[in-house]
Short mmCIF file of C-alpha atoms and ligand atoms in Angstrom, two decimals:
data_model
loop_
_atom_site.label_atom_id
_atom_site.label_comp_id
_atom_site.label_asym_id
_atom_site.label_seq_id
_atom_site.Cartn_x
_atom_site.Cartn_y
_atom_site.Cartn_z
CA MET Q 1 0.16 -0.35 -0.14
CA ILE Q 2 1.92 3.10 -1.01
CA LYS Q 3 0.35 5.87 1.71
CA VAL Q 4 -0.18 9.54 0.53
CA GLY Q 5 0.65 13.19 1.41
CA LEU Q 6 -2.14 15.59 -0.66
CA LEU Q 7 -0.46 19.12 -0.22
CA GLY Q 8 -3.00 21.33 -1.49
CA PHE Q 9 -6.87 20.49 -2.03
CA GLY Q 10 -8.24 23.39 -4.45
CA PHE Q 11 -9.35 22.52 -7.79
CA MET Q 12 -6.27 20.23 -8.48
CA GLY Q 13 -5.44 18.48 -5.18
CA ALA Q 14 -9.04 17.59 -5.09
CA ALA Q 15 -9.07 15.61 -8.93
CA HIS Q 16 -5.47 13.89 -8.03
CA TYR Q 17 -7.39 12.85 -4.57
CA LYS Q 18 -9.52 11.26 -6.86
CA ILE Q 19 -7.74 9.02 -8.73
CA TYR Q 20 -6.34 8.16 -5.68
CA GLN Q 21 -9.28 6.79 -5.10
CA ASN Q 22 -9.58 5.14 -7.41
CA LEU Q 23 -5.99 2.99 -7.75
CA PRO Q 24 -5.73 -0.07 -6.49
CA ASP Q 25 -2.46 0.31 -3.38
CA VAL Q 26 -3.04 3.92 -2.92
CA GLN Q 27 -4.96 5.09 0.13
CA VAL Q 28 -4.95 9.23 0.56
CA SER Q 29 -3.77 9.56 4.18
CA GLY Q 30 -3.53 12.68 5.42
CA ILE Q 31 -4.42 16.12 3.66
CA PHE Q 32 -2.63 19.54 4.18
CA ASP Q 33 -4.31 22.97 2.76
CA VAL Q 34 -3.51 26.69 4.07
CA ASP Q 35 -7.75 26.67 4.27
CA PRO Q 36 -7.62 23.17 6.47
CA GLU Q 37 -12.10 24.06 7.48
CA LYS Q 38 -12.79 25.13 3.30
CA VAL Q 39 -11.21 21.40 2.94
CA ARG Q 40 -13.88 20.17 5.29
CA ARG Q 41 -16.63 22.28 4.15
CA GLY Q 42 -15.96 20.12 0.61
CA ASN Q 43 -15.75 23.72 -1.24
CA ILE Q 44 -14.11 22.46 -4.47
CA ALA Q 45 -12.29 24.12 -6.86
CA GLY Q 46 -13.31 24.90 -10.15
CA GLY Q 47 -10.91 24.42 -12.84
CA ASN Q 48 -10.16 25.42 -16.63
CA ILE Q 49 -11.39 21.09 -17.27
CA GLY Q 50 -14.67 20.01 -15.70
CA ASP Q 51 -15.45 22.49 -13.52
CA GLY Q 52 -14.45 20.24 -9.55
CA GLY Q 53 -17.66 18.11 -9.26
CA GLU Q 54 -18.94 16.90 -5.98
CA GLN Q 55 -16.82 16.72 -2.58
CA PRO Q 56 -15.50 13.65 -2.13
CA ASP Q 57 -15.87 11.25 -0.21
CA LEU Q 58 -13.20 12.72 3.10
CA SER Q 59 -13.61 10.34 6.10
CA GLY Q 60 -10.66 8.97 7.54
CA VAL Q 61 -8.70 11.17 6.09
CA LYS Q 62 -6.27 14.26 8.43
CA VAL Q 63 -7.08 16.98 6.99
CA THR Q 64 -4.54 19.79 8.48
CA GLY Q 65 -3.05 23.75 8.21
CA LYS Q 66 0.36 22.12 9.40
CA ALA Q 67 2.38 20.59 5.61
CA GLU Q 68 4.64 19.50 8.55
CA GLU Q 69 2.43 16.69 9.88
CA LEU Q 70 2.40 15.08 6.56
CA ILE Q 71 5.77 15.76 5.11
CA ASN Q 72 7.93 14.45 8.69
CA ASP Q 73 4.95 11.37 9.23
CA SER Q 74 7.64 8.12 8.29
CA ASP Q 75 4.19 5.99 7.72
CA ILE Q 76 3.49 8.45 4.13
CA ASP Q 77 4.82 7.12 1.12
CA VAL Q 78 4.33 9.80 -1.15
CA ILE Q 79 4.01 13.79 -1.15
CA ASP Q 80 1.80 15.27 -4.04
CA ILE Q 81 2.60 19.06 -4.17
CA CYS Q 82 -0.74 20.53 -5.41
CA LEU Q 83 0.53 23.41 -4.89
CA PRO Q 84 0.48 27.30 -5.60
CA THR Q 85 3.81 27.37 -8.96
CA PHE Q 86 5.99 30.01 -6.32
CA VAL Q 87 6.10 27.34 -2.92
CA HIS Q 88 6.78 24.12 -4.60
CA ALA Q 89 10.31 24.00 -4.61
CA GLU Q 90 10.72 25.06 -1.49
CA VAL Q 91 7.79 22.13 -0.36
CA ALA Q 92 9.78 19.85 -2.59
CA VAL Q 93 12.43 20.63 -0.86
CA LYS Q 94 11.84 19.61 2.76
CA ALA Q 95 9.67 16.55 1.42
CA LEU Q 96 12.72 14.88 -0.30
CA ASN Q 97 14.65 15.90 2.25
CA ALA Q 98 12.48 14.20 4.68
CA GLY Q 99 13.13 10.85 2.51
CA ARG Q 100 9.50 11.33 0.86
CA HIS Q 101 8.98 10.56 -3.14
CA VAL Q 102 8.01 13.81 -4.45
CA PHE Q 103 4.98 13.84 -6.86
CA CYS Q 104 5.05 18.00 -7.76
CA GLU Q 105 1.66 20.36 -10.62
CA LYS Q 106 3.50 21.88 -13.10
CA PRO Q 107 5.10 23.64 -13.52
CA MET Q 108 8.28 22.81 -11.49
CA ALA Q 109 9.38 25.94 -10.19
CA LEU Q 110 9.47 29.98 -12.15
CA ASP Q 111 13.61 29.41 -12.41
CA PRO Q 112 15.96 27.40 -13.28
CA GLY Q 113 17.62 27.85 -10.24
CA GLU Q 114 14.64 26.25 -7.81
CA CYS Q 115 15.18 22.89 -10.37
CA ASP Q 116 17.61 22.90 -9.68
CA ARG Q 117 17.41 22.99 -5.65
CA MET Q 118 14.53 20.48 -6.37
CA LEU Q 119 16.91 17.93 -8.61
CA GLY Q 120 19.34 18.96 -5.77
CA ALA Q 121 18.04 17.17 -3.65
CA ARG Q 122 16.05 14.93 -5.53
CA ASP Q 123 19.47 12.71 -5.95
CA ARG Q 124 20.64 13.97 -2.33
CA SER Q 125 17.74 11.00 -1.39
CA GLY Q 126 17.35 8.83 -3.93
CA LYS Q 127 14.02 9.51 -3.25
CA ASN Q 128 11.12 10.38 -6.47
CA LEU Q 129 10.37 12.68 -8.07
CA MET Q 130 8.69 14.15 -11.04
CA ILE Q 131 6.79 16.83 -12.49
CA GLY Q 132 2.95 16.81 -13.33
CA HIS Q 133 2.88 16.99 -16.94
CA CYS Q 134 -0.39 15.99 -18.02
CA VAL Q 135 0.06 16.45 -22.00
CA ARG Q 136 2.74 13.22 -22.55
CA PHE Q 137 0.77 11.76 -20.66
CA TRP Q 138 -2.86 12.70 -22.48
CA PRO Q 139 -4.41 9.21 -24.59
CA GLU Q 140 -4.44 11.02 -27.30
CA TYR Q 141 -1.42 12.91 -26.98
CA ALA Q 142 0.24 9.94 -26.87
CA LEU Q 143 -0.50 8.55 -29.19
CA THR Q 144 -0.31 10.77 -31.62
CA ARG Q 145 3.56 10.60 -30.53
CA GLN Q 146 3.98 7.33 -31.32
CA MET Q 147 3.10 7.79 -35.26
CA ILE Q 148 4.85 10.64 -35.08
CA ARG Q 149 7.92 8.68 -33.75
CA GLU Q 150 7.22 5.63 -35.56
CA LYS Q 151 6.61 8.07 -38.64
CA ARG Q 152 4.04 6.37 -39.48
CA TYR Q 153 3.10 9.33 -41.85
CA GLY Q 154 6.44 10.05 -42.89
CA GLU Q 155 7.53 13.03 -41.61
CA VAL Q 156 6.06 16.47 -39.73
CA ASN Q 157 6.37 19.23 -42.70
CA SER Q 158 4.06 20.94 -39.17
CA ALA Q 159 2.87 21.15 -35.57
CA PHE Q 160 0.77 23.68 -34.19
CA PHE Q 161 -1.07 23.77 -31.00
CA ARG Q 162 -3.30 25.40 -28.77
CA ARG Q 163 -3.99 26.00 -24.89
CA LEU Q 164 -7.07 28.80 -25.12
CA SER Q 165 -8.21 28.97 -21.15
CA PRO Q 166 -11.42 31.42 -19.78
CA THR Q 167 -9.60 33.55 -17.52
CA PRO Q 168 -8.07 31.95 -14.46
CA SER Q 169 -10.79 33.39 -11.92
CA TRP Q 170 -11.16 30.32 -9.75
CA SER Q 171 -7.83 30.89 -8.38
CA TYR Q 172 -6.83 30.72 -4.03
CA GLY Q 173 -6.75 34.07 -3.55
CA SER Q 174 -6.55 34.32 -7.76
CA TRP Q 175 -2.93 33.59 -6.95
CA LEU Q 176 -2.71 32.34 -11.06
CA LEU Q 177 -3.01 35.80 -11.81
CA GLN Q 178 -0.53 37.27 -9.85
CA GLU Q 179 2.89 37.29 -12.26
CA GLU Q 180 5.10 36.63 -9.88
CA LYS Q 181 3.47 33.59 -7.74
CA SER Q 182 2.64 31.69 -11.00
CA GLY Q 183 4.42 33.10 -14.61
CA GLY Q 184 1.37 34.12 -15.97
CA ALA Q 185 -0.57 32.12 -18.39
CA LEU Q 186 3.64 31.98 -20.48
CA LEU Q 187 4.64 29.10 -17.46
CA ASP Q 188 1.27 27.99 -15.81
CA LEU Q 189 -1.28 27.22 -19.07
CA HIS Q 190 1.62 27.04 -22.35
CA ILE Q 191 3.50 25.48 -20.76
CA HIS Q 192 2.23 21.89 -21.18
CA ASP Q 193 2.58 22.97 -25.24
CA ILE Q 194 6.15 23.71 -24.25
CA ASP Q 195 6.72 20.17 -22.56
CA TYR Q 196 5.03 17.64 -25.57
CA ILE Q 197 6.81 19.94 -27.74
CA LEU Q 198 10.55 18.83 -25.83
CA ASN Q 199 9.24 15.37 -25.62
CA VAL Q 200 8.10 14.85 -29.26
CA PHE Q 201 10.43 16.99 -31.10
CA GLY Q 202 13.84 17.06 -28.53
CA GLN Q 203 15.71 20.58 -27.38
CA VAL Q 204 14.79 23.57 -28.87
CA SER Q 205 17.12 25.33 -29.75
CA GLY Q 206 15.74 29.13 -30.24
CA VAL Q 207 12.28 30.76 -30.46
CA SER Q 208 10.10 33.32 -31.50
CA SER Q 209 7.10 35.02 -29.39
CA PHE Q 210 5.05 37.56 -29.63
CA ALA Q 211 2.13 38.59 -26.41
CA ARG Q 212 -0.84 40.76 -26.16
CA GLN Q 213 0.30 40.98 -21.26
CA ASN Q 214 -1.35 42.55 -18.59
CA ALA Q 215 -4.47 42.60 -19.83
CA VAL Q 216 -5.88 40.12 -16.60
CA THR Q 217 -2.57 39.22 -15.37
CA ASP Q 218 -0.77 42.24 -13.04
CA ARG Q 219 2.65 43.13 -13.89
CA SER Q 220 3.59 41.63 -17.37
CA GLY Q 221 2.74 38.67 -16.57
CA VAL Q 222 2.13 37.18 -20.43
CA ASP Q 223 -2.18 36.40 -21.07
CA TYR Q 224 -1.81 35.08 -24.72
CA VAL Q 225 1.23 34.34 -27.00
CA LEU Q 226 2.31 33.16 -29.65
CA THR Q 227 5.80 31.29 -30.78
CA ARG Q 228 7.53 29.80 -32.88
CA TYR Q 229 10.55 27.36 -31.89
CA ALA Q 230 13.28 26.12 -33.80
CA THR Q 231 14.70 22.14 -33.28
CA GLU Q 232 16.25 19.52 -35.35
CA SER Q 233 13.12 19.11 -37.14
CA PRO Q 234 12.56 21.34 -40.01
CA ALA Q 235 8.48 21.30 -39.29
CA LEU Q 236 7.48 24.77 -39.14
CA ILE Q 237 5.85 24.23 -35.01
CA VAL Q 238 3.54 27.43 -33.75
CA ALA Q 239 1.81 27.59 -30.23
CA GLU Q 240 -0.45 29.42 -28.92
CA GLY Q 241 -1.42 29.53 -25.23
CA GLY Q 242 -4.21 32.05 -23.63
CA TRP Q 243 -6.41 32.75 -20.64
CA HIS Q 244 -8.05 36.14 -21.68
CA PHE Q 245 -10.64 34.58 -22.97
CA HIS Q 246 -13.95 35.20 -21.17
CA ASP Q 247 -16.20 32.91 -18.58
CA SER Q 248 -18.77 30.95 -20.85
CA PHE Q 249 -15.47 30.38 -23.70
CA PRO Q 250 -15.07 26.50 -23.19
CA PHE Q 251 -12.05 25.76 -23.00
CA ASN Q 252 -9.91 24.82 -26.00
CA MET Q 253 -6.71 22.57 -26.18
CA SER Q 254 -5.92 20.44 -29.16
CA PHE Q 255 -3.35 20.70 -32.57
CA LEU Q 256 -3.51 19.71 -36.10
CA ILE Q 257 0.17 18.48 -37.18
CA SER Q 258 0.47 17.62 -41.39
CA CYS Q 259 2.86 14.43 -42.25
CA GLU Q 260 3.98 14.14 -45.75
CA LYS Q 261 1.29 11.05 -45.57
CA ALA Q 262 -1.51 13.00 -43.65
CA THR Q 263 -2.83 15.39 -41.19
CA LEU Q 264 -3.65 14.46 -37.58
CA GLU Q 265 -5.91 16.69 -36.37
CA PHE Q 266 -7.14 16.95 -32.36
CA ASP Q 267 -9.52 18.42 -30.32
CA ALA Q 268 -10.75 17.81 -26.83
CA GLY Q 269 -14.23 19.33 -27.01
CA ARG Q 270 -15.09 17.16 -29.61
CA GLU Q 271 -17.27 13.49 -29.33
CA LYS Q 272 -13.81 12.84 -31.65
CA THR Q 273 -11.64 13.78 -30.37
CA LEU Q 274 -8.03 12.46 -32.38
CA ALA Q 275 -8.74 12.48 -36.48
CA VAL Q 276 -6.55 11.40 -39.07
CA HIS Q 277 -6.99 12.88 -42.44
CA THR Q 278 -5.75 10.16 -44.97
CA GLY Q 279 -4.92 11.32 -48.79
CA GLU Q 280 -6.64 8.71 -49.94
CA GLY Q 281 -9.53 11.19 -48.51
CA ARG Q 282 -10.30 8.88 -45.57
CA THR Q 283 -10.89 9.97 -41.75
CA GLU Q 284 -10.30 7.31 -39.54
CA TYR Q 285 -10.59 7.69 -35.52
CA PRO Q 286 -7.88 5.68 -33.61
CA SER Q 287 -8.85 3.77 -30.78
CA HIS Q 288 -7.39 5.05 -27.58
CA SER Q 289 -8.01 5.27 -23.45
CA PRO Q 290 -10.47 7.55 -22.17
CA ALA Q 291 -8.50 7.93 -19.48
CA THR Q 292 -7.19 11.67 -18.57
CA GLY Q 293 -3.83 12.62 -18.73
CA TRP Q 294 -4.24 13.73 -14.81
CA ASP Q 295 -4.94 9.29 -15.01
CA GLU Q 296 -2.09 7.88 -15.92
CA GLU Q 297 0.76 10.54 -15.72
CA LEU Q 298 0.04 10.11 -11.50
CA LYS Q 299 -0.87 5.41 -12.56
CA TYR Q 300 2.26 5.96 -14.06
CA PHE Q 301 4.42 7.83 -10.31
CA VAL Q 302 3.00 5.46 -8.32
CA ASN Q 303 3.87 2.78 -10.14
CA CYS Q 304 7.54 3.41 -10.04
CA VAL Q 305 7.50 3.58 -6.70
CA MET Q 306 6.18 0.56 -5.90
CA GLU Q 307 8.28 -0.43 -7.77
CA GLY Q 308 11.50 1.44 -7.09
CA LYS Q 309 11.72 2.50 -10.92
CA SER Q 310 13.01 6.02 -11.97
CA VAL Q 311 10.34 8.26 -13.91
CA ASP Q 312 12.22 7.76 -17.28
CA LEU Q 313 8.66 9.02 -19.32
CA SER Q 314 8.64 12.43 -17.13
CA PRO Q 315 12.17 13.09 -15.88
CA PRO Q 316 12.65 16.08 -13.37
CA GLU Q 317 15.12 17.55 -15.63
CA GLU Q 318 13.43 17.59 -19.02
CA SER Q 319 10.87 19.25 -16.48
CA LYS Q 320 13.42 22.25 -16.61
CA THR Q 321 14.40 22.11 -19.61
CA ALA Q 322 10.83 23.25 -20.12
CA VAL Q 323 10.73 26.21 -17.12
CA GLU Q 324 14.30 26.93 -19.35
CA VAL Q 325 12.20 27.62 -23.05
CA ALA Q 326 9.01 29.21 -20.95
CA LEU Q 327 11.90 32.36 -19.63
CA MET Q 328 13.22 32.08 -23.08
CA GLU Q 329 10.10 32.97 -24.26
CA ARG Q 330 9.68 35.49 -21.68
CA GLU Q 331 12.95 37.37 -23.28
CA ALA Q 332 11.66 37.49 -26.97
CA ILE Q 333 8.89 38.83 -26.12
CA ARG Q 334 10.72 41.33 -24.26
CA THR Q 335 13.17 42.64 -26.63
CA GLY Q 336 11.61 41.78 -30.06
CA LYS Q 337 13.57 39.67 -30.50
CA ALA Q 338 14.02 36.41 -31.29
CA VAL Q 339 16.24 34.09 -28.49
CA THR Q 340 19.27 30.89 -29.22
CA PHE Q 341 19.53 28.67 -26.04
CA ALA Q 342 22.52 29.38 -24.56
N1 LIG S 401 -1.55 19.72 -14.45
C1 LIG S 401 -2.73 20.80 -14.42
O1 LIG S 401 -3.25 20.41 -15.81
C2 LIG S 401 -2.96 21.25 -14.47
C3 LIG S 401 -4.68 22.35 -14.46
C4 LIG S 401 -4.64 23.16 -13.10
C5 LIG S 401 -3.62 23.10 -12.00
N2 LIG S 401 -2.57 22.49 -12.35
C6 LIG S 401 -0.92 22.99 -11.11
O2 LIG S 401 -1.84 22.70 -9.64
C7 LIG S 401 -0.62 23.65 -8.92
C8 LIG S 401 -2.11 23.55 -7.81
O3 LIG S 401 -4.06 24.70 -9.42
P1 LIG S 401 -4.99 24.74 -8.63
O4 LIG S 401 -4.90 25.17 -9.93
O5 LIG S 401 -4.86 23.46 -8.14
O6 LIG S 401 -5.41 25.69 -7.28
P2 LIG S 401 -6.15 26.50 -6.43
O7 LIG S 401 -5.68 27.75 -6.09
O8 LIG S 401 -7.61 25.44 -7.01
O9 LIG S 401 -6.15 25.75 -5.49
C9 LIG S 401 -4.44 25.66 -4.59
C10 LIG S 401 -4.70 24.95 -3.81
O10 LIG S 401 -3.18 25.51 -2.39
C11 LIG S 401 -4.00 26.41 -1.32
N3 LIG S 401 -3.02 27.84 -1.16
C12 LIG S 401 -3.22 29.31 -1.11
N4 LIG S 401 -1.99 29.54 -1.03
C13 LIG S 401 -0.99 28.67 -0.50
C14 LIG S 401 -0.26 28.80 -0.27
N5 LIG S 401 1.05 30.97 -0.01
N6 LIG S 401 0.76 28.33 0.84
C15 LIG S 401 -0.04 27.10 0.94
N7 LIG S 401 -0.80 26.64 0.36
C16 LIG S 401 -1.65 27.49 -0.33
C17 LIG S 401 -4.71 27.30 -1.44
O11 LIG S 401 -5.66 27.03 -0.01
C18 LIG S 401 -5.60 25.94 -2.33
O12 LIG S 401 -6.64 25.13 -2.11
C19 LIG S 401 -0.19 25.03 -9.81
O13 LIG S 401 1.19 24.80 -9.92
C20 LIG S 401 -1.19 24.30 -10.95
O14 LIG S 401 -0.22 25.41 -12.37
C21 LIG S 401 -1.43 22.41 -12.91
#
């Protein structure tokens, strides 16, 4: 039995809790939140995918306002961090130092130095650290990666990724709209596509980015970004991300990838989410698991912990690179010039 201490019970914490309830041999032993009363009252935060849903059954689960009670509990195997991004590094380092395995929501942290502190603590502890880059585990994205890697439809000519959200007003105290706490839409939302691009196309050598800043996020926070990525692939690779859209706008998570022999189209809002349009005038809808990337990533992580394996499908070193690429984009936006990897 793997025992989990869940830190943060907002949108993502509640989603993780529900997934753990359905995983065999996993038990959430305790939940920490700065506002434990809110957790006990059952106020589940909304989010961009799903509305938070029903309050899960928390009977038998300790709810505490002191994170240390879970971090220092030697009966707990895994600390799962679903807290605002600006505390990820500090809390992950404490948990690793205390001998716990750590699953931490994306983005890994707000800058590469914080990521390095987390990696150093992981190395010293010998425990697992994995960041919740769920898109590489999302069944349609995983299947598409496989098609691209095995060149089922030839080389990729162009790839366009889109992630658009209503303004995340649901976050606790609106922390997502404070640039120094969340990194804005660049680090919080758009980084999902950065991680997938790195995962599929390999190292990004440069970016050209254009943005709208400070429409809904404070300071110079990025609300909307369009980036072209230079990689080893000759494909034109572009991603669009933004969260300045209005409440009734449906969350959009999609891609359009054109290969030599087929166009691969994904739209999370459609009934048949993944389509393959081939040169023979046919459209096929490949079958895939109905699970979400959140289900798949947590199942994978728990399995790695149980079997004493490292998290090779999503190493935290690659999650750090995603943060670095996001910061390259921020620099390209600031300077108005293309930025290459140092
Ligand atoms: N993988 C995904 O698809 C996905 C989706 C949404 C959020 N996230 C990530 O999950 C993390 C949490 O986001 P969320 O949407 O659940 O936010 P949220 O605001 O809904 O929840 C955060 C929780 O942490 C608690 N909290 C707030 N400030 C705190 C502080 N200073 N110290 C400790 N606890 C505090 C709040 O009470 C709240 O319950 C973020 O890193 C976010 O980027 C990932």
